[in-house]
XYZ file of C-alpha atoms in Angstrom:
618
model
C -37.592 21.819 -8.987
C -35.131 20.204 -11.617
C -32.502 17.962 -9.849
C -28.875 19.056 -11.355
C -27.793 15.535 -12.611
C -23.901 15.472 -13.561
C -20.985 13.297 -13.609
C -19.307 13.480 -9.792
C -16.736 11.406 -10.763
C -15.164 9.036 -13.068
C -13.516 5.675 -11.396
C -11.328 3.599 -12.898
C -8.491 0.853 -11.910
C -6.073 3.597 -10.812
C -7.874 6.212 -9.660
C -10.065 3.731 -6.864
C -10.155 5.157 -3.377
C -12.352 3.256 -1.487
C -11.083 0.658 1.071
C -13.246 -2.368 -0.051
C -11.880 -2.487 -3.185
C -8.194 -2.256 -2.278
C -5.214 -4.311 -0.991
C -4.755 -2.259 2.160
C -0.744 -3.641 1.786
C -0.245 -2.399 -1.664
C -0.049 0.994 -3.065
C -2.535 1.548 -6.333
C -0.374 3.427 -9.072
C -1.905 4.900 -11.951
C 1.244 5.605 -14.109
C 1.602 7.907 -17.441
C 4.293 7.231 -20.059
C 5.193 9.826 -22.123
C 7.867 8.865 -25.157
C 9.386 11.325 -27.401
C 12.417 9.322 -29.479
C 14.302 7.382 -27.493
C 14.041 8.772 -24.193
C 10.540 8.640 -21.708
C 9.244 10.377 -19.113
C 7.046 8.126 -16.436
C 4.996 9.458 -13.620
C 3.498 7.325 -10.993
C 0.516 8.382 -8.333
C -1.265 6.493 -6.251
C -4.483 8.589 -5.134
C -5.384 6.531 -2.135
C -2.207 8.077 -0.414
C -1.095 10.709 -2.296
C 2.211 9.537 -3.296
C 3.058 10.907 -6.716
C 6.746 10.382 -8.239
C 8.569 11.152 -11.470
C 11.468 10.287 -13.825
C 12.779 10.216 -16.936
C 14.786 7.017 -18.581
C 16.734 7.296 -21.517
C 15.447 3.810 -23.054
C 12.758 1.381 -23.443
C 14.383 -1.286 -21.273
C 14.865 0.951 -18.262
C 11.670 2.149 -18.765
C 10.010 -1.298 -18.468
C 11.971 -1.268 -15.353
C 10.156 1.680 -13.545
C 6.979 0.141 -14.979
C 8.155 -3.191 -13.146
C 8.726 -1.746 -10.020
C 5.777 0.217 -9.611
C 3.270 -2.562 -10.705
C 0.592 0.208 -12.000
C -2.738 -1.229 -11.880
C -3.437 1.625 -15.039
C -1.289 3.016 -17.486
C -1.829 6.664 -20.100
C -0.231 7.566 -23.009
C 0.773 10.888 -22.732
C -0.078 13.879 -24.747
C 0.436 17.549 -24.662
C 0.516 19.160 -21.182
C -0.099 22.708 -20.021
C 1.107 22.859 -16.019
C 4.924 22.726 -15.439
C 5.624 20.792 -12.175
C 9.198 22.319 -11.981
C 10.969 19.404 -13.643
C 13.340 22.188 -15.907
C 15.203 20.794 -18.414
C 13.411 16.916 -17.727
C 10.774 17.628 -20.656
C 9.472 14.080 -20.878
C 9.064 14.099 -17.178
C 6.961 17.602 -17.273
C 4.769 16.335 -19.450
C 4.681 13.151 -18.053
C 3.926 14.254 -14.466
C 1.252 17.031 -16.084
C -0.354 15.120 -18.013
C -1.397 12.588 -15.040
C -1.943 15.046 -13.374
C -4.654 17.097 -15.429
C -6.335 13.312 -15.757
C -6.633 13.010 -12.528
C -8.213 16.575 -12.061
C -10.603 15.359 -14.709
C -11.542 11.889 -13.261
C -11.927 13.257 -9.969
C -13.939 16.271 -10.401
C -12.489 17.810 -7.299
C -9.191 19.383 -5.498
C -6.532 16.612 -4.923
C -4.512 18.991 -1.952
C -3.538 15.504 -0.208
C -1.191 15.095 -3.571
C 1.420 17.668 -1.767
C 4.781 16.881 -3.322
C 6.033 15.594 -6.578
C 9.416 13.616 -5.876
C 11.724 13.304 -8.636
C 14.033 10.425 -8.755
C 16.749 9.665 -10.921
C 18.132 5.578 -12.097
C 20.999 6.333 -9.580
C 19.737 6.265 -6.168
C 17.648 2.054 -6.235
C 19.570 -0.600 -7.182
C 18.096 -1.734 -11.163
C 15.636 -4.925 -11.181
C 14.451 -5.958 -14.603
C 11.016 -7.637 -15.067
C 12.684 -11.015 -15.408
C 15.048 -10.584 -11.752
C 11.672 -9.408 -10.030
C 10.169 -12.789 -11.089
C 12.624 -14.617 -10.735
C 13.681 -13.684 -7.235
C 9.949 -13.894 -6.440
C 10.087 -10.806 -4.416
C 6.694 -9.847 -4.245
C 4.947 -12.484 -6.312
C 5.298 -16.280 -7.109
C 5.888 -17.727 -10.197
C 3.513 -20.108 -10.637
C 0.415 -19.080 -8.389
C 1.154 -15.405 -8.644
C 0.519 -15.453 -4.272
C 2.174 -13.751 -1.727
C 3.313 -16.906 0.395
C 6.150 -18.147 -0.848
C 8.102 -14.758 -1.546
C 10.614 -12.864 -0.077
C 8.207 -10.083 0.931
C 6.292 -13.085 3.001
C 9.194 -13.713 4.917
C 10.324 -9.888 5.828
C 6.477 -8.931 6.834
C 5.386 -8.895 10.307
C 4.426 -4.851 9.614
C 1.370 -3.746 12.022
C 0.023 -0.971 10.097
C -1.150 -0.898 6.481
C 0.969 2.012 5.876
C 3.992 0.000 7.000
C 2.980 -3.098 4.600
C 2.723 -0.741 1.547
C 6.647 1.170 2.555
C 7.606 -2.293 2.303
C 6.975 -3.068 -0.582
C 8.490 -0.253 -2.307
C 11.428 -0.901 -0.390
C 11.880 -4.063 -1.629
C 10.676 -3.167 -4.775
C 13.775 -0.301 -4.588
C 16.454 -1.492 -3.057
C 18.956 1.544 -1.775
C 22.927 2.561 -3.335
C 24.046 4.573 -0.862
C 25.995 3.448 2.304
C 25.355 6.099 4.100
C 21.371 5.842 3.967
C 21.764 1.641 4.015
C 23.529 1.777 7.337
C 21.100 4.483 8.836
C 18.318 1.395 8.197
C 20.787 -0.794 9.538
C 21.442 0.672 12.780
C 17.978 1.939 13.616
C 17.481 -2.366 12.869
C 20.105 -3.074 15.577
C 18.674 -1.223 17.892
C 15.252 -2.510 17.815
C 17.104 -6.462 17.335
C 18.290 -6.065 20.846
C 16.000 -4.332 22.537
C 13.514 -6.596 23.026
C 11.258 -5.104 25.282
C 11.069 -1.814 23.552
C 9.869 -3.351 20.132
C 7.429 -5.434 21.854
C 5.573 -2.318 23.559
C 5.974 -0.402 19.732
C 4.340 -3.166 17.915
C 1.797 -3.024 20.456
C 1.343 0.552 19.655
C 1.658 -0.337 16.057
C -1.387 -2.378 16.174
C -3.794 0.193 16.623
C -2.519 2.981 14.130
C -5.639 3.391 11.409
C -4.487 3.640 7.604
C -3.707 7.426 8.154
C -2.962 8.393 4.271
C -6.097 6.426 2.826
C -8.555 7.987 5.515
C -6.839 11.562 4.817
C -7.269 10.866 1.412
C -11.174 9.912 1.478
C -11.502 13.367 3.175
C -9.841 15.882 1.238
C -12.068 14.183 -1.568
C -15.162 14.056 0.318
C -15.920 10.680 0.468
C -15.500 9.709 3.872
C -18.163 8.879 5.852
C -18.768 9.005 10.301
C -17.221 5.696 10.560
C -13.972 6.114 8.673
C -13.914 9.170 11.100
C -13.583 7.123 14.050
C -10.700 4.726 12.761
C -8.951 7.641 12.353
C -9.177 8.981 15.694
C -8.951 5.637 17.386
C -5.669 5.210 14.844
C -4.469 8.532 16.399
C -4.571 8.025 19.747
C -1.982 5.114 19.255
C 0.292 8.008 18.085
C 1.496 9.025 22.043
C 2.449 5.714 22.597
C 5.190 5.100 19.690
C 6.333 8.424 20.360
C 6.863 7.384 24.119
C 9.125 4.246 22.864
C 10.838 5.762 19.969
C 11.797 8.206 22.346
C 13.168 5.155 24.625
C 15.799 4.305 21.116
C 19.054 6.082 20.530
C 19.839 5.312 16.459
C 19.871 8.952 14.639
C 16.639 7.527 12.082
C 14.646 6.506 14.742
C 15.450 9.674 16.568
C 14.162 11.647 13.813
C 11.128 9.331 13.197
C 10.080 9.938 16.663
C 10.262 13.766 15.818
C 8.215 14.004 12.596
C 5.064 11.958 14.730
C 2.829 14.744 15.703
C 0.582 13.197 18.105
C -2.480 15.359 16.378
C -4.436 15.342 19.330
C -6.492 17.987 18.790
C -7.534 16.006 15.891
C -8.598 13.045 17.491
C -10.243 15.426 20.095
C -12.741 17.356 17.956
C -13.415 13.908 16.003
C -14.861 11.998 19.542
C -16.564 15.062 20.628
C -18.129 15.687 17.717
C -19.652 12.220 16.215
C -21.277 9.607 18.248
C -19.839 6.116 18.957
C -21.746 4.214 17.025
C -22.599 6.638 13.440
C -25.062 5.340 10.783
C -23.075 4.736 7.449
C -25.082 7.457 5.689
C -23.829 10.962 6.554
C -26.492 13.065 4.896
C -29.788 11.757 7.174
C -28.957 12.520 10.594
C -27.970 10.769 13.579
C -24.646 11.203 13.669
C -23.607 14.196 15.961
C -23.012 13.817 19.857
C -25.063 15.600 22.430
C -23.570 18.489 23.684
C -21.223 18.956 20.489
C -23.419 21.973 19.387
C -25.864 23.603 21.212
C -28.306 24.479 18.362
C -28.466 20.832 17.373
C -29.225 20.123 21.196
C -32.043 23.042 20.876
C -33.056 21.013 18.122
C -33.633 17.901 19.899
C -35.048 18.953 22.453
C -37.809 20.101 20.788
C -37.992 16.545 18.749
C -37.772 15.259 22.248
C -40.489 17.410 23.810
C -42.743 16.423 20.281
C -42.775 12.514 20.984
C -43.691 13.402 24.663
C -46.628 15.538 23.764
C -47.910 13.016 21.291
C -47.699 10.532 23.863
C -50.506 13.189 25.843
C -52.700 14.097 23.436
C -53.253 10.415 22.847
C -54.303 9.708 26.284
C -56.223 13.506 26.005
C -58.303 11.979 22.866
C -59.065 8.570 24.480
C -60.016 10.561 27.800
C -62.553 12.974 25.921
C -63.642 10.867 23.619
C -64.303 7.366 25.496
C -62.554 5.295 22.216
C -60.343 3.378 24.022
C -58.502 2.238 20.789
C -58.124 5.299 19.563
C -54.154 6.433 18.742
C -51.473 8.608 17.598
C -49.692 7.871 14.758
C -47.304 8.194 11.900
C -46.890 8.106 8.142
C -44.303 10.074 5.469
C -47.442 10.705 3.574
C -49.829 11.941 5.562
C -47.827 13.274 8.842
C -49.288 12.808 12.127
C -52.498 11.589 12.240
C -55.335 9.893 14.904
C -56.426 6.385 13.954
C -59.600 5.382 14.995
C -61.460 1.629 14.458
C -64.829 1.340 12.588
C -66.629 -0.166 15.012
C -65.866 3.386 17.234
C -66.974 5.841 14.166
C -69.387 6.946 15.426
C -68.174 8.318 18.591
C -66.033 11.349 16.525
C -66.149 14.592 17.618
C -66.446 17.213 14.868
C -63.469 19.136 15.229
C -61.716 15.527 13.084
C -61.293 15.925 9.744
C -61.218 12.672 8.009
C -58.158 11.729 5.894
C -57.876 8.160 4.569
C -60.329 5.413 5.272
C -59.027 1.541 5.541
C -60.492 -1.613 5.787
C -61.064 -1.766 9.262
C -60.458 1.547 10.352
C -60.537 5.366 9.482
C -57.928 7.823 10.086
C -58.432 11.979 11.081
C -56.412 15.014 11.366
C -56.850 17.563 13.828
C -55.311 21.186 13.839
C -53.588 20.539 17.212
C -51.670 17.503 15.455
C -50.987 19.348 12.213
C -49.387 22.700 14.605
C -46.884 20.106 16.303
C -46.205 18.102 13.298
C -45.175 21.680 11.510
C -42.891 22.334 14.707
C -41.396 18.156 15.543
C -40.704 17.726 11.274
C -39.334 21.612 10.860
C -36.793 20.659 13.933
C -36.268 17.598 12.231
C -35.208 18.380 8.725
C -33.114 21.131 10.567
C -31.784 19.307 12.482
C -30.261 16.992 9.921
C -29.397 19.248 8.074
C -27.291 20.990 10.384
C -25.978 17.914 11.181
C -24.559 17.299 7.768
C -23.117 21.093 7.781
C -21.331 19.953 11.269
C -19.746 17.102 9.855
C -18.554 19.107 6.811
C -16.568 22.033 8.736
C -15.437 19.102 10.758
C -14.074 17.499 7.247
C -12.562 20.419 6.674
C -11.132 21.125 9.441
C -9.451 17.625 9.062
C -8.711 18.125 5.892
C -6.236 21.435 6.565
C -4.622 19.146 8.849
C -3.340 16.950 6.095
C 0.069 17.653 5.694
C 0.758 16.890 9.060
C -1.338 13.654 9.284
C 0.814 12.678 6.252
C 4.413 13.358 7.841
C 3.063 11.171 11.370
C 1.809 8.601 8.693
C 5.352 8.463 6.786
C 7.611 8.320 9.802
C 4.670 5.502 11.743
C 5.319 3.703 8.228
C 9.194 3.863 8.263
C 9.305 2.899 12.396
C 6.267 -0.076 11.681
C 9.344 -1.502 8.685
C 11.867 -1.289 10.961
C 10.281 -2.504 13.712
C 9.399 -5.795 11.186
C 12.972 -6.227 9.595
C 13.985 -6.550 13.464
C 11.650 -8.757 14.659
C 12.163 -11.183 11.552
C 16.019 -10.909 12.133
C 15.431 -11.578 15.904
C 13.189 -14.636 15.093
C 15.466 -16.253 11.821
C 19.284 -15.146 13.353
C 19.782 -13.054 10.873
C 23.403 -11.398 11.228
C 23.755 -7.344 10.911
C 25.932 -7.298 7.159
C 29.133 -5.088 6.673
C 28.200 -2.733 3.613
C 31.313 -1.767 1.493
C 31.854 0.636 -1.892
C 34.188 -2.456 -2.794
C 32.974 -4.945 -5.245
C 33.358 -8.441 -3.398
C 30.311 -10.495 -1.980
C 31.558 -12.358 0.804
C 29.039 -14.722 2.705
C 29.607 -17.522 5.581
C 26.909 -19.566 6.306
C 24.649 -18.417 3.914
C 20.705 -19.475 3.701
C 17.954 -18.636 1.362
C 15.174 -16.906 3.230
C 12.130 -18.348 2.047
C 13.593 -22.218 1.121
C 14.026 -21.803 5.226
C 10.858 -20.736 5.865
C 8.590 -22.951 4.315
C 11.177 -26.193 5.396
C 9.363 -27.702 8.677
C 11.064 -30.641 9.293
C 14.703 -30.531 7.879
C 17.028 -27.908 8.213
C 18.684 -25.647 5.665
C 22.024 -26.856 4.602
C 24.111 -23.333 4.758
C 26.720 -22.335 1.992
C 29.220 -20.121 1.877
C 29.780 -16.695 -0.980
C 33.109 -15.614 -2.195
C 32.829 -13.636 -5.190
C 33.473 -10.618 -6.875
C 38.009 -10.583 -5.939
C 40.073 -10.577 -8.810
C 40.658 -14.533 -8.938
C 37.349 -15.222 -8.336
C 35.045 -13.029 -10.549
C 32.985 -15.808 -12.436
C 31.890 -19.170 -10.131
C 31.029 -22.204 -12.719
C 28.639 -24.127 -10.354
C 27.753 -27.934 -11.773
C 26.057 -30.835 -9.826
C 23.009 -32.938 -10.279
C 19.473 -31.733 -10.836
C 17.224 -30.970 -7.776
C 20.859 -30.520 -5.422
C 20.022 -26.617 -5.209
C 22.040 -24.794 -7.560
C 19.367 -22.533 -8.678
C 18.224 -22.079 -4.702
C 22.262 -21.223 -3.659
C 22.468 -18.699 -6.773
C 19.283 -16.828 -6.350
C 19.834 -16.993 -1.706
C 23.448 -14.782 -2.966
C 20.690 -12.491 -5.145
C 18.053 -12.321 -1.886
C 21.238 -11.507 0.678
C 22.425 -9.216 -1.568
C 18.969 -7.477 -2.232
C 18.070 -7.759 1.268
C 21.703 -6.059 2.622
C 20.730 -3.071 -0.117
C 17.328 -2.434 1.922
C 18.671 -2.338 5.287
C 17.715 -5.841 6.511
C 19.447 -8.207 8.113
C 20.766 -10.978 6.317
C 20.042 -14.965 6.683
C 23.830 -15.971 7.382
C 26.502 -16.480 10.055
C 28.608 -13.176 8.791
C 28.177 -11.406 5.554
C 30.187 -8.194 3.548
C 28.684 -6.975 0.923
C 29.996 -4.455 -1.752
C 26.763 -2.720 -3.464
C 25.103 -4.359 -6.366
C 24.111 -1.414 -9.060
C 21.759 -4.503 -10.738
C 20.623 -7.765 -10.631
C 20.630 -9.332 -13.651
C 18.782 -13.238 -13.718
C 18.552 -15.534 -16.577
C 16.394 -18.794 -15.005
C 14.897 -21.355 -16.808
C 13.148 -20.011 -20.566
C 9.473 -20.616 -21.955
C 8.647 -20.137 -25.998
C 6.922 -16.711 -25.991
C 4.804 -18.415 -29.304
C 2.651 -15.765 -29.068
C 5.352 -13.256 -30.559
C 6.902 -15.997 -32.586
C 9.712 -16.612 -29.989
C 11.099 -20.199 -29.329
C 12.287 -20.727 -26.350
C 16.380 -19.989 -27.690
C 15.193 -16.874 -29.435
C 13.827 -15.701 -25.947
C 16.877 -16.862 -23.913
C 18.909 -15.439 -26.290
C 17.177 -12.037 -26.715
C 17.194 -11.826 -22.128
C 21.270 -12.560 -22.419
C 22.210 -9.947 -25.050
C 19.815 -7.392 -22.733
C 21.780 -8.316 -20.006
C 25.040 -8.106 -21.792
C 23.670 -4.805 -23.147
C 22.933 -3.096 -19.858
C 24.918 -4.885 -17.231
C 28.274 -3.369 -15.324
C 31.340 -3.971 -13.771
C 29.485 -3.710 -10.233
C 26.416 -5.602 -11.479
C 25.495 -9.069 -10.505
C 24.595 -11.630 -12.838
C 22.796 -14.976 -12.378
C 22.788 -17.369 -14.821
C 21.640 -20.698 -14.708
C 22.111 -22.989 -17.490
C 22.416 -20.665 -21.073
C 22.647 -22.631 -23.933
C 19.736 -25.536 -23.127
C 17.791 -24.391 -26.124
C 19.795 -25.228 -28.845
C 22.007 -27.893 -30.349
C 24.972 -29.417 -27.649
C 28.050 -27.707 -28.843
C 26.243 -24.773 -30.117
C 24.621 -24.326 -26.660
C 28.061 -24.662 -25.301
C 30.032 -22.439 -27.358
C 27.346 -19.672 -26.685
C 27.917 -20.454 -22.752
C 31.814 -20.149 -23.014
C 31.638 -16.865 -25.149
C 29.173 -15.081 -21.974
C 31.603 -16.693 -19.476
C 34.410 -15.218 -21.025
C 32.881 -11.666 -21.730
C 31.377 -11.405 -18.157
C 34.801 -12.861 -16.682
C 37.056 -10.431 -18.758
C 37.604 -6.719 -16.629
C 38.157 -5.126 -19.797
C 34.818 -6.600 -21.569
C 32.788 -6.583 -18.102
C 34.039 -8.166 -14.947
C 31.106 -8.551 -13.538
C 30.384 -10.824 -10.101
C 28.559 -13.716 -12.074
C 27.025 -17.030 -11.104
C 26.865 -19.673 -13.549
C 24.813 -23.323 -13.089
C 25.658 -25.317 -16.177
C 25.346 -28.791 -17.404
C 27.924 -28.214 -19.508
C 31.014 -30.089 -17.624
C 33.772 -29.316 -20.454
C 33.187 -25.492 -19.391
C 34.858 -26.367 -15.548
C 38.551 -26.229 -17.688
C 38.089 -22.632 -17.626
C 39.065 -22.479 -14.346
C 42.639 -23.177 -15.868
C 42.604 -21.007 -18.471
C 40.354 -18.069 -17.740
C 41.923 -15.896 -15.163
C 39.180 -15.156 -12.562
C 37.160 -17.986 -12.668
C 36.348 -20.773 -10.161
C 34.692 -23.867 -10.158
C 32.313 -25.197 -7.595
C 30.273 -28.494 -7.672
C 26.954 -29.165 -5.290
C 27.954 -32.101 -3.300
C 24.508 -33.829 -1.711
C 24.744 -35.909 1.613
């Protein structure tokens, strides 16, 4: 008959599911913008794990932001929407979130129950990163070779799972403002810093957890094959095991960690008895169920079985009654089962063979007896497979009821595999645990930058100390030679500060930190030719945004404003930020300033608030 020939499915950059072709450390976002005016609803969802989230930003800046942090590998334009997600009163988000939805629906061709919650954030709960402070810092990225070595993600990442790489990164990428939930990281970190033993026997559990959400994923679509099948069970048999040394930790996260794991035995259970150790990749041609898993499939091969063993005796039957001794059984898609004799033994045929195909040196017959068994061994066969297939598929969905709660294990495994890693990196570096206050002063000792430390081998890092953010010191004016680390101190009080915000412990002797709302960095400047930008025009256009959008508990770092343009022009633009970002009732915000400019180190005498510093080198 005709074979139905449609579209399955549509793939593109953000709607890829399929292991090989992604970064198993890094979500895959497809985002959708949706503008009406000024403000913008954006949706994010990355189908590999189901994570979907919305919000709504009341400008283009912030929403370049979201877009920032996310990284989508594919962005829509939104139009019109039909489904309400429950987002009343957020209409940009609605039709945001619906409209990425209904895409997805359409690309995928199939039910997407593994997307289970829409989470709805607003600009209030992560501290603010720009496009320019995430490359800058190098959080996540380089600047130059665009590599993962090198950044500040590199340094916190000794994760064991690929769910734990991915949490992360967003964690990083979405750095916290509440105390309350910051020192819940923090002591759950604590914890697992001193005891030793404990983390050691987690990470070993750690190692073996599969990539829960991308297999669950694969299945509720239906692309997941035998093998994929396996990892997961082998991934959730490691689940006992971090329940049994969770349970060994007292912090009130961990605690409740430890209770969303289910250990999903049962799961793990009806995978191994169902599918055999080692599964072809193909799950539509057999092979692939385990003996004593069903007993009409073992019916089945038993009569397969009991087939190969009677072809085996009418072969030695024939050669018995018929004196060819070269006569013999065999096999072809085309012709079935048939009894090959050589020419030079022709003659000796009985006459109950019927000939079927004649070669060069030999002719081949059929007898009735073969074509009766062939009808029986082939009809067991094709059943056979095909019951296998139907096996496998009430065993997918089976599994693939069972994702909500192979999604909650999955979340807490990733949240007790980050912890686990900000411990063991704070264990290994010396990190100290930092005080986290609703204040607004940054105060350091001993401070260190976390990568510059890393990738030193044969020196050590010269520490510095942080005082900022008091009312007589508000704005530091930091001069001294090129290459003597100004731009490495300013950014290492950005990292500490970023890295306090997620929960981590920071690289210094003692450290209190009053939260950062943003992180503001103006570093070095390019022309931007291509948009008929010199390189002034560019610096100038990133210091009026950060003018623009910056606050009293923001953090600015700016490193030598001004280089673009004429000597006292450069200068008197310098002064005019200082004075704004120095003055309580223009800004007063905590702000770091490298300059070249030595006339701007009178300020110290003149503008209340501000403090000079100078890198000495040894």
């Amino acid at each position: 008959g005709l074979v139905e020939r449609e579209v399955t499915r549509i793939v593109t950059p953000g709607t890829v599911t399929e292991s090989c072709m992604l970064e198993e450390s890094k979500n895959n976002y497809i985002a959708c913008i949706y503008g009406e005016k000024q403000s913008c609803g954006l949706a994010f969802c990355d189908l590999s794990t189901g994570a979907f989230y919305v919000t709504s930003c009341p400008d283009a800046p912030s929403a370049a932001c979201e877009l920032g942090r996310f990284a989508p590998s594919e962005v829509i334009r939104g139009g019109g929407a039909s489904h309400d997600p429950g987002l009343t009163g957020l209409p940009e988000a609605v039709l945001a979130a619906g409209t990425l939805l209904r895409t997805l629906l359409t690309l995928q061709k199939n039910d997407l129950t593994h997307i289970r919650q829409l989470q709805y954030y607003t600009s209030g709960k992560f501290m603010e990163l720009d496009m320019d402070a995430r490359r800058n810092l190098e959080l996540t990225e380089t600047l130059r070779s665009k590599e993962k070595k090198g950044t500040l993600l590199w340094v916190l990442d000794k994760t064991h799972t690929a769910m734990g790489g991915r949490l992360l990164r967003s964690w990083i990428e979405k750095p916290l403002l509440d105390g309350g939930e910051i020192y819940r990281r923090q002591s759950a970190v604590e914890e697992l810093v001193s005891a030793t033993a404990v983390r050691g026997e987690l990470e070993e559990a750690l190692r073996d957890v599969s990539d829960l959400e991308r297999v669950m994923t694969r299945i509720v679509t239906g692309t997941v094959n035998c093998r994929d099948l396996l990892g997961l069970a082998k991934g959730l048999r490691a689940l006992p095991q971090v329940k049994r040394q969770l349970q060994e930790l007292e912090p009130p996260l961990l605690v409740s960690l430890n209770g969303e794991i289910d250990p999903l035995e049962d799961c793990a259970e009806r995978i191994e008895a169902t599918i055999v150790d080692e599964p072809p990749l193909t799950v539509r041609e057999g092979g692939i169920i385990r003996e004593g898993a069903d007993p009409q499939a073992d019916h089945l091969r038993s009569i397969m079985k009991g087939g190969s063993e009677t072809i085996a005796a009418i072969e030695a039957a024939e050669r018995e009654k018929t004196g060819i001794r070269t006569l013999k059984v065999g096999y072809n898609r085309v012709f079935g089962y048939y009894i090959e004799v050589s020419k030079s033994f022709v003659n000796q045929v009985p006459e109950g063979y019927i000939r079927k195909q004649t070669l060069t040196n030999c002719e081949r017959y059929i007898t009735q007896e073969l074509k009766d068994l062939e009808d029986q061994v082939l009809g067991a066969k094709e059943r056979l497979t095909a019951l296998e297939y139907q096996i496998f598929t009430q065993l997918r969905e089976f599994l693939a009821a069972q994702a909500a709660r192979v999604q909650c294990s999955a979340a807490a495994v990733a949240q007790a595999d980050v912890l686990c890693s900000l411990a063991s990196v704070a264990a290994q570096r010396g990190y100290c645990r930092p005080e986290i206050t609703l204040d607004r002063e940054i105060s350091i000792t001993d401070g260190r930058h976390p990568v510059v430390e890393m990738m030193l081998k044969d020196s050590l890092f010269v520490p510095n100390d942080t005082h900022i953010g008091a009312k007589d010191n508000q704005v530091s004016i930091i001069t001294g030679p090129n290459m003597a680390g100004k731009s490495t101190y300013m950014r290492q009080v950005a990292l500490i500060v970023l890295m306090a915000q997620i929960g981590s412990f920071v690289p210094a002797r003692s450290a209190r930190i009053g939260i950062v709302d943003r992180v503001f960095t103006r570093i070095g400047a390019s022309d931007d030719l291509a948009s008929g930008q010199s390189t002034f025009m560019v610096e100038m256009a990133e210091v009026a945004s950060i003018l623009k959008y910056a606050t009293a508990k923001s953090l600015l770092i700016l490193d030598e404003i001004g280089r673009g343009t004429s000597t006292y022009d450069g200068m008197a633009i310098a002064r005019a930020v200082l004075e704004y970002a120095a003055n309580p009732r223009q800004l007063g915000a905590k702000t770091l300033f490298a300059t070249h400019y030595h006339e701007l180190t009178e300020l110290e005498n003149t503008l209340p608030g501000t403090v000079n510093y100078n890198i000495a080198v040894k």
